[in-house]
mmCIF file of N, CA, C and O in Angstrom:
data_model
loop_
_atom_site.group_PDB
_atom_site.id
_atom_site.type_symbol
_atom_site.label_atom_id
_atom_site.label_comp_id
_atom_site.label_asym_id
_atom_site.label_seq_id
_atom_site.Cartn_x
_atom_site.Cartn_y
_atom_site.Cartn_z
ATOM 1 N N MET T 507 337.125 125.642 195.807
ATOM 2 C CA MET T 507 336.408 126.215 196.928
ATOM 3 C C MET T 507 335.370 127.239 196.442
ATOM 4 O O MET T 507 334.298 127.343 197.031
ATOM 5 N N ARG T 508 335.700 127.929 195.368
ATOM 6 C CA ARG T 508 334.757 128.919 194.811
ATOM 7 C C ARG T 508 333.427 128.267 194.443
ATOM 8 O O ARG T 508 332.358 128.818 194.705
ATOM 9 N N ARG T 509 333.491 127.090 193.847
ATOM 10 C CA ARG T 509 332.273 126.396 193.448
ATOM 11 C C ARG T 509 331.481 125.909 194.667
ATOM 12 O O ARG T 509 330.253 125.920 194.663
ATOM 13 N N ILE T 510 332.179 125.469 195.694
ATOM 14 C CA ILE T 510 331.518 125.013 196.917
ATOM 15 C C ILE T 510 330.769 126.178 197.561
ATOM 16 O O ILE T 510 329.598 126.053 197.930
ATOM 17 N N VAL T 511 331.439 127.316 197.690
ATOM 18 C CA VAL T 511 330.803 128.508 198.263
ATOM 19 C C VAL T 511 329.606 128.918 197.415
ATOM 20 O O VAL T 511 328.525 129.223 197.933
ATOM 21 N N TYR T 512 329.785 128.890 196.099
ATOM 22 C CA TYR T 512 328.707 129.282 195.187
ATOM 23 C C TYR T 512 327.505 128.348 195.350
ATOM 24 O O TYR T 512 326.359 128.807 195.463
ATOM 25 N N ALA T 513 327.748 127.037 195.373
ATOM 26 C CA ALA T 513 326.658 126.064 195.493
ATOM 27 C C ALA T 513 325.961 126.197 196.842
ATOM 28 O O ALA T 513 324.727 126.165 196.918
ATOM 29 N N ARG T 514 326.726 126.345 197.911
ATOM 30 C CA ARG T 514 326.134 126.473 199.243
ATOM 31 C C ARG T 514 325.275 127.742 199.337
ATOM 32 O O ARG T 514 324.168 127.724 199.865
ATOM 33 N N THR T 515 325.780 128.839 198.785
ATOM 34 C CA THR T 515 325.036 130.098 198.799
ATOM 35 C C THR T 515 323.755 129.979 197.985
ATOM 36 O O THR T 515 322.677 130.404 198.420
ATOM 37 N N ALA T 516 323.845 129.370 196.803
ATOM 38 C CA ALA T 516 322.662 129.198 195.949
ATOM 39 C C ALA T 516 321.630 128.306 196.627
ATOM 40 O O ALA T 516 320.427 128.589 196.571
ATOM 41 N N ALA T 517 322.070 127.231 197.278
ATOM 42 C CA ALA T 517 321.147 126.331 197.970
ATOM 43 C C ALA T 517 320.472 127.047 199.138
ATOM 44 O O ALA T 517 319.271 126.886 199.362
ATOM 45 N N LYS T 518 321.236 127.849 199.859
ATOM 46 C CA LYS T 518 320.667 128.591 200.985
ATOM 47 C C LYS T 518 319.631 129.596 200.492
ATOM 48 O O LYS T 518 318.542 129.705 201.057
ATOM 49 N N GLU T 519 319.962 130.323 199.426
ATOM 50 C CA GLU T 519 319.016 131.301 198.867
ATOM 51 C C GLU T 519 317.746 130.622 198.360
ATOM 52 O O GLU T 519 316.665 131.203 198.425
ATOM 53 N N ALA T 520 317.867 129.395 197.872
ATOM 54 C CA ALA T 520 316.716 128.637 197.378
ATOM 55 C C ALA T 520 315.971 127.927 198.517
ATOM 56 O O ALA T 520 314.970 127.265 198.274
ATOM 57 N N ARG T 521 316.478 128.064 199.737
ATOM 58 C CA ARG T 521 315.890 127.429 200.924
ATOM 59 C C ARG T 521 315.814 125.917 200.776
ATOM 60 O O ARG T 521 314.835 125.280 201.195
ATOM 61 N N LEU T 522 316.849 125.340 200.185
ATOM 62 C CA LEU T 522 316.906 123.890 200.046
ATOM 63 C C LEU T 522 317.365 123.263 201.361
ATOM 64 O O LEU T 522 318.195 123.845 202.071
ATOM 65 N N PRO T 523 316.868 122.079 201.683
ATOM 66 C CA PRO T 523 317.163 121.438 202.963
ATOM 67 C C PRO T 523 318.510 120.711 202.987
ATOM 68 O O PRO T 523 318.582 119.487 202.988
ATOM 69 N N LEU T 524 319.602 121.471 203.013
ATOM 70 C CA LEU T 524 320.916 120.850 203.125
ATOM 71 C C LEU T 524 321.076 120.273 204.526
ATOM 72 O O LEU T 524 320.710 120.899 205.521
ATOM 73 N N ALA T 525 321.662 119.089 204.599
ATOM 74 C CA ALA T 525 321.772 118.392 205.876
ATOM 75 C C ALA T 525 322.929 118.889 206.732
ATOM 76 O O ALA T 525 322.939 118.646 207.931
ATOM 77 N N THR T 526 323.886 119.581 206.147
ATOM 78 C CA THR T 526 325.048 120.025 206.896
ATOM 79 C C THR T 526 325.557 121.356 206.367
ATOM 80 O O THR T 526 325.282 121.720 205.227
ATOM 81 N N SER T 527 326.305 122.037 207.184
ATOM 82 C CA SER T 527 326.919 123.290 206.749
ATOM 83 C C SER T 527 328.418 123.129 206.542
ATOM 84 O O SER T 527 329.141 124.108 206.451
ATOM 85 N N ASP T 528 328.888 121.890 206.470
ATOM 86 C CA ASP T 528 330.311 121.628 206.243
ATOM 87 C C ASP T 528 330.740 122.133 204.867
ATOM 88 O O ASP T 528 329.977 122.077 203.906
ATOM 89 N N TRP T 529 331.979 122.598 204.791
ATOM 90 C CA TRP T 529 332.532 123.110 203.528
ATOM 91 C C TRP T 529 333.158 121.951 202.766
ATOM 92 O O TRP T 529 334.355 121.738 202.807
ATOM 93 N N THR T 530 332.318 121.201 202.094
ATOM 94 C CA THR T 530 332.723 120.011 201.354
ATOM 95 C C THR T 530 332.053 120.031 199.985
ATOM 96 O O THR T 530 330.983 120.624 199.840
ATOM 97 N N PRO T 531 332.642 119.372 198.992
ATOM 98 C CA PRO T 531 332.004 119.333 197.670
ATOM 99 C C PRO T 531 330.856 118.325 197.583
ATOM 100 O O PRO T 531 330.225 118.188 196.546
ATOM 101 N N ILE T 532 330.580 117.631 198.666
ATOM 102 C CA ILE T 532 329.483 116.669 198.699
ATOM 103 C C ILE T 532 328.318 117.315 199.432
ATOM 104 O O ILE T 532 328.439 117.726 200.587
ATOM 105 N N PHE T 533 327.174 117.406 198.757
ATOM 106 C CA PHE T 533 325.986 118.039 199.311
ATOM 107 C C PHE T 533 324.911 116.975 199.509
ATOM 108 O O PHE T 533 324.816 116.020 198.731
ATOM 109 N N PHE T 534 324.085 117.146 200.524
ATOM 110 C CA PHE T 534 323.038 116.188 200.850
ATOM 111 C C PHE T 534 321.738 116.943 201.058
ATOM 112 O O PHE T 534 321.638 117.787 201.952
ATOM 113 N N LEU T 535 320.756 116.667 200.213
ATOM 114 C CA LEU T 535 319.422 117.262 200.328
ATOM 115 C C LEU T 535 318.517 116.287 201.069
ATOM 116 O O LEU T 535 318.297 115.164 200.616
ATOM 117 N N SER T 536 317.999 116.702 202.196
ATOM 118 C CA SER T 536 317.169 115.840 203.028
ATOM 119 C C SER T 536 315.801 115.596 202.399
ATOM 120 O O SER T 536 315.217 116.487 201.788
ATOM 121 N N CYS T 537 315.310 114.377 202.572
ATOM 122 C CA CYS T 537 313.966 113.992 202.131
ATOM 123 C C CYS T 537 313.207 113.449 203.338
ATOM 124 O O CYS T 537 313.813 113.054 204.333
ATOM 125 N N ASP T 538 311.886 113.401 203.233
ATOM 126 C CA ASP T 538 311.061 112.918 204.339
ATOM 127 C C ASP T 538 311.004 111.397 204.436
ATOM 128 O O ASP T 538 310.766 110.866 205.506
ATOM 129 N N SER T 539 311.173 110.707 203.311
ATOM 130 C CA SER T 539 311.049 109.251 203.324
ATOM 131 C C SER T 539 311.941 108.656 202.237
ATOM 132 O O SER T 539 312.394 109.365 201.331
ATOM 133 N N VAL T 540 312.153 107.355 202.336
ATOM 134 C CA VAL T 540 312.936 106.656 201.310
ATOM 135 C C VAL T 540 312.227 106.763 199.963
ATOM 136 O O VAL T 540 312.852 106.989 198.929
ATOM 137 N N GLY T 541 310.910 106.628 199.973
ATOM 138 C CA GLY T 541 310.149 106.744 198.725
ATOM 139 C C GLY T 541 310.324 108.107 198.077
ATOM 140 O O GLY T 541 310.524 108.211 196.862
ATOM 141 N N GLU T 542 310.270 109.175 198.885
ATOM 142 C CA GLU T 542 310.477 110.518 198.350
ATOM 143 C C GLU T 542 311.900 110.662 197.814
ATOM 144 O O GLU T 542 312.114 111.289 196.775
ATOM 145 N N CYS T 543 312.847 110.061 198.507
ATOM 146 C CA CYS T 543 314.251 110.103 198.091
ATOM 147 C C CYS T 543 314.435 109.443 196.717
ATOM 148 O O CYS T 543 315.068 110.014 195.816
ATOM 149 N N ILE T 544 313.870 108.277 196.549
ATOM 150 C CA ILE T 544 313.986 107.556 195.281
ATOM 151 C C ILE T 544 313.261 108.311 194.168
ATOM 152 O O ILE T 544 313.765 108.443 193.052
ATOM 153 N N ASP T 545 312.093 108.829 194.476
ATOM 154 C CA ASP T 545 311.340 109.611 193.494
ATOM 155 C C ASP T 545 312.111 110.870 193.096
ATOM 156 O O ASP T 545 312.156 111.236 191.919
ATOM 157 N N ALA T 546 312.724 111.537 194.073
ATOM 158 C CA ALA T 546 313.516 112.734 193.781
ATOM 159 C C ALA T 546 314.684 112.399 192.863
ATOM 160 O O ALA T 546 314.940 113.114 191.886
ATOM 161 N N ALA T 547 315.375 111.300 193.142
ATOM 162 C CA ALA T 547 316.508 110.894 192.296
ATOM 163 C C ALA T 547 316.038 110.620 190.865
ATOM 164 O O ALA T 547 316.707 111.006 189.899
ATOM 165 N N ARG T 548 314.881 109.973 190.731
ATOM 166 C CA ARG T 548 314.322 109.704 189.398
ATOM 167 C C ARG T 548 314.003 111.015 188.675
ATOM 168 O O ARG T 548 314.330 111.183 187.499
ATOM 169 N N GLN T 549 313.386 111.958 189.377
ATOM 170 C CA GLN T 549 313.045 113.235 188.773
ATOM 171 C C GLN T 549 314.291 114.023 188.371
ATOM 172 O O GLN T 549 314.316 114.644 187.297
ATOM 173 N N PHE T 550 315.316 114.019 189.219
ATOM 174 C CA PHE T 550 316.569 114.669 188.847
ATOM 175 C C PHE T 550 317.108 114.058 187.558
ATOM 176 O O PHE T 550 317.556 114.770 186.659
ATOM 177 N N GLY T 551 317.056 112.721 187.466
ATOM 178 C CA GLY T 551 317.532 112.040 186.264
ATOM 179 C C GLY T 551 316.773 112.462 185.024
ATOM 180 O O GLY T 551 317.363 112.680 183.958
ATOM 181 N N GLU T 552 315.457 112.590 185.151
ATOM 182 C CA GLU T 552 314.637 113.033 184.026
ATOM 183 C C GLU T 552 314.989 114.451 183.592
ATOM 184 O O GLU T 552 314.816 114.815 182.436
ATOM 185 N N LEU T 553 315.505 115.256 184.541
ATOM 186 C CA LEU T 553 315.912 116.630 184.238
ATOM 187 C C LEU T 553 317.376 116.705 183.786
ATOM 188 O O LEU T 553 317.893 117.790 183.536
ATOM 189 N N GLY T 554 318.041 115.539 183.705
ATOM 190 C CA GLY T 554 319.408 115.497 183.207
ATOM 191 C C GLY T 554 320.499 115.561 184.256
ATOM 192 O O GLY T 554 321.662 115.801 183.924
ATOM 193 N N PHE T 555 320.152 115.314 185.529
ATOM 194 C CA PHE T 555 321.137 115.377 186.603
ATOM 195 C C PHE T 555 321.249 114.030 187.286
ATOM 196 O O PHE T 555 320.237 113.401 187.605
ATOM 197 N N PHE T 556 322.474 113.605 187.546
ATOM 198 C CA PHE T 556 322.693 112.366 188.280
ATOM 199 C C PHE T 556 322.944 112.714 189.735
ATOM 200 O O PHE T 556 323.884 113.437 190.060
ATOM 201 N N VAL T 557 322.069 112.228 190.606
ATOM 202 C CA VAL T 557 322.246 112.360 192.046
ATOM 203 C C VAL T 557 322.185 110.956 192.635
ATOM 204 O O VAL T 557 321.692 110.026 191.997
ATOM 205 N N CYS T 558 322.679 110.831 193.843
ATOM 206 C CA CYS T 558 322.725 109.529 194.497
ATOM 207 C C CYS T 558 321.668 109.459 195.594
ATOM 208 O O CYS T 558 321.773 110.180 196.590
ATOM 209 N N PRO T 559 320.647 108.609 195.423
ATOM 210 C CA PRO T 559 319.690 108.448 196.515
ATOM 211 C C PRO T 559 320.394 107.752 197.681
ATOM 212 O O PRO T 559 321.127 106.788 197.476
ATOM 213 N N SER T 560 320.192 108.252 198.879
ATOM 214 C CA SER T 560 320.897 107.719 200.049
ATOM 215 C C SER T 560 319.895 107.417 201.156
ATOM 216 O O SER T 560 319.146 108.285 201.584
ATOM 217 N N ALA T 561 319.908 106.157 201.594
ATOM 218 C CA ALA T 561 319.003 105.721 202.654
ATOM 219 C C ALA T 561 319.757 104.722 203.532
ATOM 220 O O ALA T 561 320.902 104.355 203.241
ATOM 221 N N PHE T 562 319.108 104.292 204.595
ATOM 222 C CA PHE T 562 319.698 103.323 205.505
ATOM 223 C C PHE T 562 320.124 102.086 204.720
ATOM 224 O O PHE T 562 319.403 101.651 203.834
ATOM 225 N N PRO T 563 321.319 101.556 204.953
ATOM 226 C CA PRO T 563 322.265 101.777 206.038
ATOM 227 C C PRO T 563 323.362 102.809 205.737
ATOM 228 O O PRO T 563 324.239 103.034 206.569
ATOM 229 N N ALA T 564 323.311 103.470 204.573
ATOM 230 C CA ALA T 564 324.339 104.463 204.240
ATOM 231 C C ALA T 564 324.197 105.728 205.090
ATOM 232 O O ALA T 564 325.175 106.428 205.334
ATOM 233 N N VAL T 565 322.969 106.028 205.505
ATOM 234 C CA VAL T 565 322.680 107.171 206.373
ATOM 235 C C VAL T 565 321.769 106.664 207.493
ATOM 236 O O VAL T 565 321.195 105.579 207.380
ATOM 237 N N PRO T 566 321.602 107.422 208.582
ATOM 238 C CA PRO T 566 320.690 106.968 209.637
ATOM 239 C C PRO T 566 319.299 106.660 209.082
ATOM 240 O O PRO T 566 318.848 107.281 208.117
ATOM 241 N N VAL T 567 318.607 105.724 209.717
ATOM 242 C CA VAL T 567 317.339 105.205 209.208
ATOM 243 C C VAL T 567 316.296 106.296 208.967
ATOM 244 O O VAL T 567 315.491 106.199 208.050
ATOM 245 N N ASN T 568 316.303 107.352 209.737
ATOM 246 C CA ASN T 568 315.290 108.401 209.589
ATOM 247 C C ASN T 568 315.819 109.632 208.857
ATOM 248 O O ASN T 568 315.230 110.700 208.965
ATOM 249 N N ARG T 569 316.895 109.501 208.081
ATOM 250 C CA ARG T 569 317.497 110.647 207.390
ATOM 251 C C ARG T 569 317.793 110.362 205.914
ATOM 252 O O ARG T 569 318.907 110.581 205.451
ATOM 253 N N PRO T 570 316.824 109.919 205.117
ATOM 254 C CA PRO T 570 317.091 109.697 203.696
ATOM 255 C C PRO T 570 317.282 111.024 202.962
ATOM 256 O O PRO T 570 316.883 112.085 203.447
ATOM 257 N N GLY T 571 317.896 110.952 201.801
ATOM 258 C CA GLY T 571 318.075 112.148 200.990
ATOM 259 C C GLY T 571 318.821 111.833 199.714
ATOM 260 O O GLY T 571 319.082 110.672 199.395
ATOM 261 N N VAL T 572 319.138 112.860 198.969
ATOM 262 C CA VAL T 572 319.911 112.694 197.745
ATOM 263 C C VAL T 572 321.221 113.465 197.877
ATOM 264 O O VAL T 572 321.260 114.556 198.438
ATOM 265 N N ARG T 573 322.277 112.837 197.387
ATOM 266 C CA ARG T 573 323.592 113.468 197.413
ATOM 267 C C ARG T 573 323.973 113.898 196.011
ATOM 268 O O ARG T 573 323.643 113.231 195.032
ATOM 269 N N PHE T 574 324.700 115.013 195.956
ATOM 270 C CA PHE T 574 325.305 115.439 194.698
ATOM 271 C C PHE T 574 326.643 116.065 195.020
ATOM 272 O O PHE T 574 326.897 116.481 196.147
ATOM 273 N N THR T 575 327.512 116.090 194.035
ATOM 274 C CA THR T 575 328.834 116.664 194.235
ATOM 275 C C THR T 575 329.058 117.813 193.261
ATOM 276 O O THR T 575 328.449 117.872 192.199
ATOM 277 N N VAL T 576 329.945 118.700 193.665
ATOM 278 C CA VAL T 576 330.367 119.817 192.829
ATOM 279 C C VAL T 576 331.870 119.669 192.654
ATOM 280 O O VAL T 576 332.601 119.544 193.635
ATOM 281 N N GLY T 577 332.310 119.649 191.409
ATOM 282 C CA GLY T 577 333.733 119.481 191.127
ATOM 283 C C GLY T 577 334.261 120.531 190.177
ATOM 284 O O GLY T 577 333.534 121.432 189.730
ATOM 285 N N LEU T 578 335.534 120.406 189.863
ATOM 286 C CA LEU T 578 336.191 121.371 188.982
ATOM 287 C C LEU T 578 335.595 121.394 187.576
ATOM 288 O O LEU T 578 335.695 122.404 186.884
ATOM 289 N N HIS T 579 334.986 120.299 187.151
ATOM 290 C CA HIS T 579 334.407 120.251 185.806
ATOM 291 C C HIS T 579 333.056 120.955 185.735
ATOM 292 O O HIS T 579 332.537 121.168 184.646
ATOM 293 N N ASN T 580 332.475 121.323 186.878
ATOM 294 C CA ASN T 580 331.189 122.023 186.891
ATOM 295 C C ASN T 580 331.395 123.516 186.749
ATOM 296 O O ASN T 580 332.188 124.116 187.468
ATOM 297 N N GLU T 581 330.655 124.113 185.825
ATOM 298 C CA GLU T 581 330.655 125.570 185.670
ATOM 299 C C GLU T 581 329.596 126.147 186.608
ATOM 300 O O GLU T 581 328.689 125.428 187.064
ATOM 301 N N LEU T 582 329.656 127.427 186.875
ATOM 302 C CA LEU T 582 328.661 128.051 187.755
ATOM 303 C C LEU T 582 327.250 127.909 187.187
ATOM 304 O O LEU T 582 326.291 127.724 187.935
ATOM 305 N N GLY T 583 327.134 127.942 185.864
ATOM 306 C CA GLY T 583 325.834 127.726 185.223
ATOM 307 C C GLY T 583 325.290 126.327 185.476
ATOM 308 O O GLY T 583 324.076 126.138 185.588
ATOM 309 N N ASP T 584 326.189 125.334 185.560
ATOM 310 C CA ASP T 584 325.765 123.972 185.887
ATOM 311 C C ASP T 584 325.163 123.928 187.289
ATOM 312 O O ASP T 584 324.148 123.266 187.525
ATOM 313 N N ILE T 585 325.803 124.630 188.209
ATOM 314 C CA ILE T 585 325.311 124.677 189.587
ATOM 315 C C ILE T 585 323.958 125.371 189.631
ATOM 316 O O ILE T 585 323.028 124.896 190.292
ATOM 317 N N ASP T 586 323.827 126.474 188.909
ATOM 318 C CA ASP T 586 322.541 127.170 188.846
ATOM 319 C C ASP T 586 321.440 126.246 188.326
ATOM 320 O O ASP T 586 320.329 126.228 188.854
ATOM 321 N N ALA T 587 321.745 125.478 187.289
ATOM 322 C CA ALA T 587 320.757 124.567 186.705
ATOM 323 C C ALA T 587 320.375 123.468 187.691
ATOM 324 O O ALA T 587 319.195 123.106 187.800
ATOM 325 N N LEU T 588 321.341 122.940 188.429
ATOM 326 C CA LEU T 588 321.048 121.910 189.423
ATOM 327 C C LEU T 588 320.177 122.466 190.544
ATOM 328 O O LEU T 588 319.203 121.833 190.962
ATOM 329 N N ILE T 589 320.478 123.660 191.012
ATOM 330 C CA ILE T 589 319.678 124.278 192.070
ATOM 331 C C ILE T 589 318.253 124.538 191.568
ATOM 332 O O ILE T 589 317.274 124.295 192.284
ATOM 333 N N ALA T 590 318.117 124.987 190.331
ATOM 334 C CA ALA T 590 316.783 125.198 189.749
ATOM 335 C C ALA T 590 316.016 123.875 189.680
ATOM 336 O O ALA T 590 314.823 123.822 189.980
ATOM 337 N N ALA T 591 316.706 122.805 189.297
ATOM 338 C CA ALA T 591 316.069 121.485 189.251
ATOM 339 C C ALA T 591 315.656 121.047 190.654
ATOM 340 O O ALA T 591 314.553 120.518 190.845
ATOM 341 N N ALA T 592 316.499 121.295 191.630
ATOM 342 C CA ALA T 592 316.184 120.911 193.008
ATOM 343 C C ALA T 592 314.942 121.645 193.504
ATOM 344 O O ALA T 592 314.125 121.071 194.224
ATOM 345 N N ARG T 593 314.784 122.887 193.094
ATOM 346 C CA ARG T 593 313.593 123.648 193.500
ATOM 347 C C ARG T 593 312.330 123.021 192.902
ATOM 348 O O ARG T 593 311.256 123.117 193.489
ATOM 349 N N GLN T 594 312.452 122.370 191.740
ATOM 350 C CA GLN T 594 311.305 121.682 191.129
ATOM 351 C C GLN T 594 311.036 120.343 191.815
ATOM 352 O O GLN T 594 309.890 119.939 191.972
ATOM 353 N N VAL T 595 312.104 119.653 192.191
ATOM 354 C CA VAL T 595 312.008 118.277 192.681
ATOM 355 C C VAL T 595 311.682 118.201 194.171
ATOM 356 O O VAL T 595 310.857 117.383 194.586
ATOM 357 N N ILE T 596 312.310 119.037 194.974
ATOM 358 C CA ILE T 596 312.120 118.990 196.424
ATOM 359 C C ILE T 596 310.848 119.774 196.763
ATOM 360 O O ILE T 596 310.706 120.927 196.356
ATOM 361 N N PRO T 597 309.915 119.172 197.501
ATOM 362 C CA PRO T 597 308.647 119.846 197.799
ATOM 363 C C PRO T 597 308.845 121.217 198.457
ATOM 364 O O PRO T 597 309.754 121.400 199.266
ATOM 365 N N GLU T 598 307.971 122.152 198.092
ATOM 366 C CA GLU T 598 308.057 123.509 198.639
ATOM 367 C C GLU T 598 307.634 123.575 200.094
ATOM 368 O O GLU T 598 308.100 124.421 200.843
ATOM 369 N N THR T 599 306.722 122.716 200.512
ATOM 370 C CA THR T 599 306.250 122.734 201.883
ATOM 371 C C THR T 599 306.939 121.617 202.651
ATOM 372 O O THR T 599 306.511 120.472 202.623
ATOM 373 N N PRO T 600 308.029 121.945 203.321
ATOM 374 C CA PRO T 600 308.781 120.908 204.013
ATOM 375 C C PRO T 600 308.116 120.461 205.309
ATOM 376 O O PRO T 600 307.354 121.206 205.913
ATOM 377 N N SER T 601 308.424 119.241 205.701
ATOM 378 C CA SER T 601 307.956 118.741 206.988
ATOM 379 C C SER T 601 308.741 119.435 208.096
ATOM 380 O O SER T 601 309.789 120.026 207.846
ATOM 381 N N PRO T 602 308.257 119.355 209.343
ATOM 382 C CA PRO T 602 309.011 119.959 210.445
ATOM 383 C C PRO T 602 310.427 119.409 210.557
ATOM 384 O O PRO T 602 311.368 120.138 210.832
ATOM 385 N N ALA T 603 310.613 118.103 210.313
ATOM 386 C CA ALA T 603 311.949 117.517 210.394
ATOM 387 C C ALA T 603 312.863 118.103 209.327
ATOM 388 O O ALA T 603 314.033 118.384 209.576
ATOM 389 N N ARG T 604 312.333 118.283 208.110
ATOM 390 C CA ARG T 604 313.149 118.832 207.045
ATOM 391 C C ARG T 604 313.421 120.310 207.288
ATOM 392 O O ARG T 604 314.518 120.799 207.051
ATOM 393 N N THR T 605 312.437 121.045 207.789
ATOM 394 C CA THR T 605 312.626 122.466 208.074
ATOM 395 C C THR T 605 313.764 122.665 209.060
ATOM 396 O O THR T 605 314.561 123.584 208.929
ATOM 397 N N ALA T 606 313.902 121.763 210.024
ATOM 398 C CA ALA T 606 314.968 121.876 211.012
ATOM 399 C C ALA T 606 316.334 121.717 210.374
ATOM 400 O O ALA T 606 317.324 122.218 210.885
ATOM 401 N N SER T 607 316.397 121.040 209.220
ATOM 402 C CA SER T 607 317.696 120.832 208.584
ATOM 403 C C SER T 607 318.066 121.926 207.596
ATOM 404 O O SER T 607 319.183 121.964 207.117
ATOM 405 N N VAL T 608 317.142 122.819 207.277
ATOM 406 C CA VAL T 608 317.455 123.904 206.356
ATOM 407 C C VAL T 608 318.406 124.869 207.052
ATOM 408 O O VAL T 608 318.160 125.289 208.180
ATOM 409 N N LEU T 609 319.498 125.168 206.393
ATOM 410 C CA LEU T 609 320.494 126.036 207.006
ATOM 411 C C LEU T 609 319.987 127.462 207.109
ATOM 412 O O LEU T 609 319.481 128.011 206.147
ATOM 413 N N ALA T 610 320.101 128.027 208.255
ATOM 414 C CA ALA T 610 319.652 129.405 208.474
ATOM 415 C C ALA T 610 320.727 130.390 208.039
ATOM 416 O O ALA T 610 321.864 130.108 207.948
#
């Protein structure tokens, strides 16, 4: 639970577009399109992180994004590095739809 709280807090401070505020080890970063989702997953991979691109039919047709998990094998530094990578990969100027999903 400590890692989940840490990751959620770091994502919120980074203003990343998390799709939910549920206390789960599975996180979902919203993207504007399937193409952006696939490109984001590729960029994460180039930075050394494996994320799962998620699009219809796994998620609603207008809600693509990338999923990542936080587990017991992740150190807090690993989470920091992933959040830093997400800040590089996810566009700084979000669309109105994505802004609505950013947790306040």
